[in-house]
mmCIF file of C-alpha atoms in Angstrom:
data_model
loop_
_atom_site.group_PDB
_atom_site.id
_atom_site.type_symbol
_atom_site.label_atom_id
_atom_site.label_comp_id
_atom_site.label_asym_id
_atom_site.label_seq_id
_atom_site.Cartn_x
_atom_site.Cartn_y
_atom_site.Cartn_z
ATOM 1 C CA UNK A 522 72.842 109.217 114.825
ATOM 2 C CA UNK A 523 75.493 111.207 113.065
ATOM 3 C CA UNK A 524 75.871 110.877 109.267
ATOM 4 C CA UNK A 525 79.468 111.864 109.685
ATOM 5 C CA UNK A 526 79.893 108.737 111.891
ATOM 6 C CA UNK A 527 78.367 106.663 109.160
ATOM 7 C CA UNK A 528 80.721 108.102 106.648
ATOM 8 C CA UNK A 529 83.589 107.488 108.875
ATOM 9 C CA UNK A 530 82.967 103.866 108.710
ATOM 10 C CA UNK A 531 82.260 103.751 105.178
ATOM 11 C CA UNK A 532 85.564 105.637 104.806
ATOM 12 C CA UNK A 533 87.561 103.122 107.107
ATOM 13 C CA UNK A 534 85.855 100.010 105.261
ATOM 14 C CA UNK A 535 87.185 101.436 102.065
ATOM 15 C CA UNK A 536 90.569 102.496 103.463
ATOM 16 C CA UNK A 537 90.629 98.802 104.634
ATOM 17 C CA UNK A 538 89.969 97.520 101.001
ATOM 18 C CA UNK A 539 92.725 99.816 99.672
ATOM 19 C CA UNK A 540 95.450 98.516 101.880
ATOM 20 C CA UNK A 541 94.166 94.797 101.217
ATOM 21 C CA UNK A 542 94.940 95.542 97.437
ATOM 22 C CA UNK A 543 98.123 96.985 98.297
ATOM 23 C CA UNK A 544 99.004 94.005 100.356
ATOM 24 C CA UNK A 545 98.173 91.755 97.404
ATOM 25 C CA UNK A 546 100.381 93.776 95.248
ATOM 26 C CA UNK A 547 103.214 93.629 97.867
ATOM 27 C CA UNK A 548 102.843 89.647 97.978
ATOM 28 C CA UNK A 549 102.866 89.486 94.189
ATOM 29 C CA UNK A 550 106.102 91.781 94.265
ATOM 30 C CA UNK A 551 107.785 89.736 96.839
ATOM 31 C CA UNK A 552 107.186 86.580 94.287
ATOM 32 C CA UNK A 553 108.441 88.831 91.386
ATOM 33 C CA UNK A 554 111.623 89.706 93.411
ATOM 34 C CA UNK A 555 112.449 86.087 93.919
ATOM 35 C CA UNK A 556 111.972 85.281 90.449
ATOM 36 C CA UNK A 557 114.073 88.258 89.243
ATOM 37 C CA UNK A 558 111.261 89.382 86.630
ATOM 38 C CA UNK A 559 112.356 93.048 85.907
ATOM 39 C CA UNK A 560 109.366 93.666 83.609
ATOM 40 C CA UNK A 561 106.786 92.301 85.881
ATOM 41 C CA UNK A 562 108.599 94.489 88.730
ATOM 42 C CA UNK A 563 108.044 97.553 87.009
ATOM 43 C CA UNK A 564 104.365 96.636 86.279
ATOM 44 C CA UNK A 565 103.579 95.831 89.830
ATOM 45 C CA UNK A 566 105.536 99.069 90.816
ATOM 46 C CA UNK A 567 103.275 101.349 88.677
ATOM 47 C CA UNK A 568 100.220 99.488 90.202
ATOM 48 C CA UNK A 569 101.464 100.382 93.626
ATOM 49 C CA UNK A 570 101.918 103.845 92.899
ATOM 50 C CA UNK A 571 98.310 104.019 91.549
ATOM 51 C CA UNK A 572 96.970 102.373 94.886
ATOM 52 C CA UNK A 573 99.072 104.793 97.004
ATOM 53 C CA UNK A 574 97.356 107.707 94.994
ATOM 54 C CA UNK A 575 94.145 106.319 96.173
ATOM 55 C CA UNK A 576 95.273 105.933 99.448
ATOM 56 C CA UNK A 577 96.106 109.463 99.659
ATOM 57 C CA UNK A 578 92.913 110.729 98.731
ATOM 58 C CA UNK A 579 90.903 108.452 100.986
ATOM 59 C CA UNK A 580 93.259 109.754 103.848
ATOM 60 C CA UNK A 581 92.017 113.224 102.939
ATOM 61 C CA UNK A 582 88.370 112.206 102.881
ATOM 62 C CA UNK A 583 88.615 110.263 106.249
ATOM 63 C CA UNK A 584 90.632 113.477 107.640
ATOM 64 C CA UNK A 585 87.510 115.767 106.578
ATOM 65 C CA UNK A 586 85.137 113.416 108.030
ATOM 66 C CA UNK A 587 86.975 113.416 111.291
ATOM 67 C CA UNK A 588 87.036 117.292 111.274
ATOM 68 C CA UNK A 589 83.346 117.264 110.707
ATOM 69 C CA UNK A 590 82.727 114.967 113.717
ATOM 70 C CA UNK A 591 84.998 116.951 115.889
ATOM 71 C CA UNK A 592 82.817 120.056 114.776
ATOM 72 C CA UNK A 593 79.506 118.136 115.499
ATOM 73 C CA UNK A 594 80.415 117.006 118.805
ATOM 74 C CA UNK A 595 82.153 120.621 119.773
ATOM 75 C CA UNK A 596 85.717 118.713 120.424
ATOM 76 C CA UNK A 597 88.840 120.694 119.838
ATOM 77 C CA UNK A 598 91.335 117.855 119.308
ATOM 78 C CA UNK A 599 91.654 114.161 119.408
ATOM 79 C CA UNK A 600 94.854 112.172 119.514
ATOM 80 C CA UNK A 601 93.717 109.073 118.007
ATOM 81 C CA UNK A 602 90.672 107.121 116.470
ATOM 82 C CA UNK A 603 90.247 105.323 119.782
ATOM 83 C CA UNK A 604 90.090 108.725 121.463
ATOM 84 C CA UNK A 605 87.475 110.032 118.871
ATOM 85 C CA UNK A 606 85.283 106.880 119.377
ATOM 86 C CA UNK A 607 84.995 107.483 123.118
ATOM 87 C CA UNK A 608 82.825 110.428 121.937
ATOM 88 C CA UNK A 609 80.697 108.482 119.736
ATOM 89 C CA UNK A 610 77.329 106.220 120.834
ATOM 90 C CA UNK A 611 78.474 102.811 121.860
ATOM 91 C CA UNK A 612 77.098 100.805 118.853
ATOM 92 C CA UNK A 613 79.118 102.903 116.487
ATOM 93 C CA UNK A 614 82.223 103.192 118.612
ATOM 94 C CA UNK A 615 82.478 99.307 118.713
ATOM 95 C CA UNK A 616 82.404 99.216 114.987
ATOM 96 C CA UNK A 617 84.879 101.827 114.583
ATOM 97 C CA UNK A 618 87.330 100.270 116.923
ATOM 98 C CA UNK A 619 87.067 96.964 115.314
ATOM 99 C CA UNK A 620 87.718 98.735 111.987
ATOM 100 C CA UNK A 621 90.764 100.490 113.584
ATOM 101 C CA UNK A 622 92.205 97.173 114.778
ATOM 102 C CA UNK A 623 91.745 95.308 111.312
ATOM 103 C CA UNK A 624 93.601 98.280 109.717
ATOM 104 C CA UNK A 625 96.370 98.074 112.417
ATOM 105 C CA UNK A 626 96.869 94.434 111.881
ATOM 106 C CA UNK A 627 96.860 94.759 108.248
ATOM 107 C CA UNK A 628 99.495 97.641 108.033
ATOM 108 C CA UNK A 629 101.566 95.736 110.406
ATOM 109 C CA UNK A 630 101.579 92.788 107.641
ATOM 110 C CA UNK A 631 102.166 95.241 104.997
ATOM 111 C CA UNK A 632 105.276 96.758 106.836
ATOM 112 C CA UNK A 633 106.563 93.253 107.539
ATOM 113 C CA UNK A 634 106.252 92.220 103.883
ATOM 114 C CA UNK A 635 107.684 95.618 102.711
ATOM 115 C CA UNK A 636 110.601 95.060 104.939
ATOM 116 C CA UNK A 637 111.228 91.622 103.613
ATOM 117 C CA UNK A 638 110.922 93.015 100.001
ATOM 118 C CA UNK A 639 113.447 95.491 100.708
ATOM 119 C CA UNK A 640 115.956 93.104 101.979
ATOM 120 C CA UNK A 641 115.133 91.250 98.784
ATOM 121 C CA UNK A 642 115.974 94.171 96.671
ATOM 122 C CA UNK A 643 119.301 95.311 98.741
ATOM 123 C CA UNK A 644 120.224 91.318 98.101
ATOM 124 C CA UNK A 645 119.798 91.752 94.358
ATOM 125 C CA UNK A 646 121.597 95.213 94.383
ATOM 126 C CA UNK A 647 124.483 93.746 96.321
ATOM 127 C CA UNK A 648 124.624 90.904 93.854
ATOM 128 C CA UNK A 649 124.767 93.468 90.914
ATOM 129 C CA UNK A 650 127.225 95.458 92.605
ATOM 130 C CA UNK A 651 129.389 92.514 93.209
ATOM 131 C CA UNK A 652 129.136 91.560 89.714
ATOM 132 C CA UNK A 653 129.925 94.888 88.510
ATOM 133 C CA UNK A 654 133.033 95.111 90.831
ATOM 134 C CA UNK A 655 134.296 91.835 89.699
ATOM 135 C CA UNK A 656 134.002 92.896 85.910
ATOM 136 C CA UNK A 657 135.510 96.470 86.630
ATOM 137 C CA UNK A 658 138.477 94.864 88.551
ATOM 138 C CA UNK A 659 139.313 91.955 85.994
ATOM 139 C CA UNK A 660 142.769 92.324 85.062
ATOM 140 C CA UNK A 661 143.686 91.427 81.581
ATOM 141 C CA UNK A 662 146.214 88.719 81.341
ATOM 142 C CA UNK A 663 148.549 88.310 78.759
ATOM 143 C CA UNK A 664 151.215 85.700 78.228
ATOM 144 C CA UNK A 665 152.925 85.025 81.457
ATOM 145 C CA UNK A 666 155.313 82.713 79.993
ATOM 146 C CA UNK A 667 158.700 83.264 78.769
ATOM 147 C CA UNK A 668 161.357 85.784 80.215
ATOM 148 C CA UNK A 669 159.672 89.049 79.230
ATOM 149 C CA UNK A 670 156.649 88.461 81.218
ATOM 150 C CA UNK A 671 156.496 91.704 83.421
ATOM 151 C CA UNK A 672 154.368 91.304 86.332
ATOM 152 C CA UNK A 673 153.962 95.229 86.848
ATOM 153 C CA UNK A 674 152.723 95.571 83.309
ATOM 154 C CA UNK A 675 150.116 92.859 83.934
ATOM 155 C CA UNK A 676 148.571 94.642 86.973
ATOM 156 C CA UNK A 677 148.485 98.009 85.422
ATOM 157 C CA UNK A 678 146.262 97.106 82.407
ATOM 158 C CA UNK A 679 143.087 98.748 81.994
ATOM 159 C CA UNK A 680 139.628 97.343 83.370
ATOM 160 C CA UNK A 681 136.699 96.548 81.127
ATOM 161 C CA UNK A 682 134.910 99.375 82.584
ATOM 162 C CA UNK A 683 136.178 102.608 83.516
ATOM 163 C CA UNK A 684 133.776 103.327 86.321
ATOM 164 C CA UNK A 685 131.045 101.970 88.327
ATOM 165 C CA UNK A 686 127.453 102.237 87.626
#
Protein backbone atom coordinates (compact mmCIF):
# COMPACT_ATOMS: atom_id res chain seq x y z
CA UNK A 1 0.00 0.00 0.00
CA UNK A 2 1.36 3.38 -1.04
CA UNK A 3 1.84 6.15 1.47
CA UNK A 4 1.18 8.68 -1.31
CA UNK A 5 -2.24 7.15 -1.97
CA UNK A 6 -3.12 7.54 1.71
CA UNK A 7 -1.91 11.14 1.55
CA UNK A 8 -4.09 11.72 -1.50
CA UNK A 9 -7.13 10.42 0.36
CA UNK A 10 -6.34 12.71 3.30
CA UNK A 11 -5.89 15.66 0.94
CA UNK A 12 -9.19 14.95 -0.83
CA UNK A 13 -10.97 14.71 2.54
CA UNK A 14 -9.42 18.01 3.62
CA UNK A 15 -10.37 19.58 0.30
CA UNK A 16 -13.96 18.41 0.77
CA UNK A 17 -14.08 19.96 4.26
CA UNK A 18 -12.72 23.26 2.95
CA UNK A 19 -15.30 23.34 0.16
CA UNK A 20 -18.04 22.57 2.71
CA UNK A 21 -16.88 25.61 4.70
CA UNK A 22 -16.98 27.69 1.52
CA UNK A 23 -20.49 26.39 0.75
CA UNK A 24 -21.65 27.46 4.21
CA UNK A 25 -20.21 30.92 3.62
CA UNK A 26 -21.93 31.12 0.23
CA UNK A 27 -25.28 30.19 1.83
CA UNK A 28 -24.76 32.89 4.47
CA UNK A 29 -23.83 35.34 1.73
CA UNK A 30 -27.07 34.51 -0.04
CA UNK A 31 -29.11 35.39 3.05
CA UNK A 32 -27.08 38.57 3.59
CA UNK A 33 -27.60 39.65 -0.01
CA UNK A 34 -31.33 39.18 0.40
CA UNK A 35 -31.28 41.23 3.63
CA UNK A 36 -29.04 43.90 2.08
CA UNK A 37 -26.63 43.97 5.03
CA UNK A 38 -23.51 45.59 3.51
CA UNK A 39 -21.29 45.33 6.61
CA UNK A 40 -22.00 41.63 6.99
CA UNK A 41 -21.43 41.15 3.26
CA UNK A 42 -17.96 42.66 3.62
CA UNK A 43 -17.19 40.33 6.54
CA UNK A 44 -18.36 37.24 4.62
CA UNK A 45 -16.39 38.29 1.54
CA UNK A 46 -13.23 38.55 3.64
CA UNK A 47 -13.84 35.07 5.06
CA UNK A 48 -14.40 33.75 1.53
CA UNK A 49 -11.05 35.18 0.46
CA UNK A 50 -9.35 33.42 3.37
CA UNK A 51 -10.99 30.10 2.48
CA UNK A 52 -10.03 30.54 -1.19
CA UNK A 53 -6.40 31.03 -0.15
CA UNK A 54 -6.54 27.74 1.80
CA UNK A 55 -8.14 26.09 -1.25
CA UNK A 56 -5.15 27.14 -3.32
CA UNK A 57 -2.74 25.63 -0.82
CA UNK A 58 -4.56 22.30 -0.59
CA UNK A 59 -4.75 22.21 -4.39
CA UNK A 60 -0.96 22.56 -4.57
CA UNK A 61 -0.53 19.79 -2.00
CA UNK A 62 -2.93 17.49 -3.89
CA UNK A 63 -1.10 18.19 -7.15
CA UNK A 64 2.26 17.34 -5.53
CA UNK A 65 0.85 14.11 -4.09
CA UNK A 66 -0.53 13.11 -7.48
CA UNK A 67 2.90 13.82 -8.94
CA UNK A 68 4.43 11.47 -6.36
CA UNK A 69 1.92 8.74 -7.20
CA UNK A 70 2.64 9.12 -10.91
CA UNK A 71 6.36 8.84 -10.19
CA UNK A 72 5.91 5.79 -7.95
CA UNK A 73 3.67 4.04 -10.48
CA UNK A 74 5.91 5.11 -13.39
CA UNK A 75 3.02 6.80 -15.17
CA UNK A 76 3.73 9.74 -17.46
CA UNK A 77 0.39 11.51 -17.36
CA UNK A 78 -3.27 11.10 -16.39
CA UNK A 79 -6.20 13.23 -17.51
CA UNK A 80 -8.31 12.88 -14.39
CA UNK A 81 -8.54 11.55 -10.88
CA UNK A 82 -10.66 8.69 -12.24
CA UNK A 83 -7.87 7.71 -14.62
CA UNK A 84 -5.35 7.89 -11.79
CA UNK A 85 -7.59 5.72 -9.62
CA UNK A 86 -7.53 3.03 -12.29
CA UNK A 87 -3.81 2.57 -11.51
CA UNK A 88 -4.40 2.19 -7.76
CA UNK A 89 -5.33 -0.94 -5.80
CA UNK A 90 -9.06 -1.66 -5.71
CA UNK A 91 -9.69 -0.90 -2.02
CA UNK A 92 -8.22 2.60 -2.28
CA UNK A 93 -9.63 3.14 -5.78
CA UNK A 94 -13.20 2.93 -4.49
CA UNK A 95 -12.46 5.43 -1.73
CA UNK A 96 -10.82 7.89 -4.14
CA UNK A 97 -13.71 7.63 -6.61
CA UNK A 98 -16.25 8.14 -3.81
CA UNK A 99 -14.39 11.25 -2.60
CA UNK A 100 -14.15 12.57 -6.16
CA UNK A 101 -17.90 12.13 -6.60
CA UNK A 102 -18.65 13.85 -3.27
CA UNK A 103 -16.44 16.75 -4.31
CA UNK A 104 -18.08 16.98 -7.74
CA UNK A 105 -21.58 17.14 -6.22
CA UNK A 106 -20.52 19.76 -3.67
CA UNK A 107 -18.82 21.86 -6.37
CA UNK A 108 -22.02 21.77 -8.46
CA UNK A 109 -23.99 22.99 -5.44
CA UNK A 110 -21.45 25.77 -4.88
CA UNK A 111 -21.64 26.77 -8.55
CA UNK A 112 -25.45 26.94 -8.41
CA UNK A 113 -25.37 28.99 -5.22
CA UNK A 114 -22.71 31.33 -6.62
CA UNK A 115 -24.82 31.79 -9.76
CA UNK A 116 -27.80 32.73 -7.60
CA UNK A 117 -25.67 35.11 -5.53
CA UNK A 118 -24.38 36.67 -8.75
CA UNK A 119 -27.96 37.27 -9.90
CA UNK A 120 -28.84 38.86 -6.55
CA UNK A 121 -25.81 41.13 -6.79
CA UNK A 122 -26.73 42.13 -10.36
CA UNK A 123 -30.29 42.90 -9.24
CA UNK A 124 -28.95 45.07 -6.42
CA UNK A 125 -26.62 46.89 -8.81
CA UNK A 126 -29.47 47.38 -11.30
CA UNK A 127 -31.60 48.83 -8.51
CA UNK A 128 -28.78 51.17 -7.44
CA UNK A 129 -28.19 52.22 -11.05
CA UNK A 130 -31.91 52.87 -11.50
CA UNK A 131 -31.93 55.10 -8.42
CA UNK A 132 -28.80 56.96 -9.51
CA UNK A 133 -30.31 57.48 -12.97
CA UNK A 134 -33.52 58.65 -11.39
CA UNK A 135 -31.65 61.18 -9.26
CA UNK A 136 -29.37 62.38 -12.07
CA UNK A 137 -32.27 62.88 -14.47
CA UNK A 138 -34.51 64.79 -12.09
CA UNK A 139 -35.36 68.15 -13.55
CA UNK A 140 -35.72 71.03 -11.16
CA UNK A 141 -39.22 72.26 -11.59
CA UNK A 142 -39.88 75.90 -11.07
CA UNK A 143 -43.07 77.86 -10.98
CA UNK A 144 -44.97 76.78 -14.08
CA UNK A 145 -47.90 79.07 -13.44
CA UNK A 146 -48.16 82.37 -15.17
CA UNK A 147 -47.40 83.72 -18.57
CA UNK A 148 -43.61 83.78 -18.16
CA UNK A 149 -43.17 80.03 -17.65
CA UNK A 150 -40.75 78.85 -20.32
CA UNK A 151 -40.81 75.12 -20.96
CA UNK A 152 -37.37 75.15 -22.62
CA UNK A 153 -35.89 76.81 -19.54
CA UNK A 154 -37.29 74.07 -17.30
CA UNK A 155 -35.82 71.27 -19.44
CA UNK A 156 -32.29 72.65 -19.40
CA UNK A 157 -31.89 73.05 -15.68
CA UNK A 158 -28.92 71.23 -14.12
CA UNK A 159 -29.26 67.73 -12.67
CA UNK A 160 -28.72 66.98 -9.01
CA UNK A 161 -25.48 65.19 -9.89
CA UNK A 162 -23.05 65.89 -12.70
CA UNK A 163 -22.05 62.28 -13.43
CA UNK A 164 -23.04 58.69 -12.92
CA UNK A 165 -21.21 56.69 -10.32
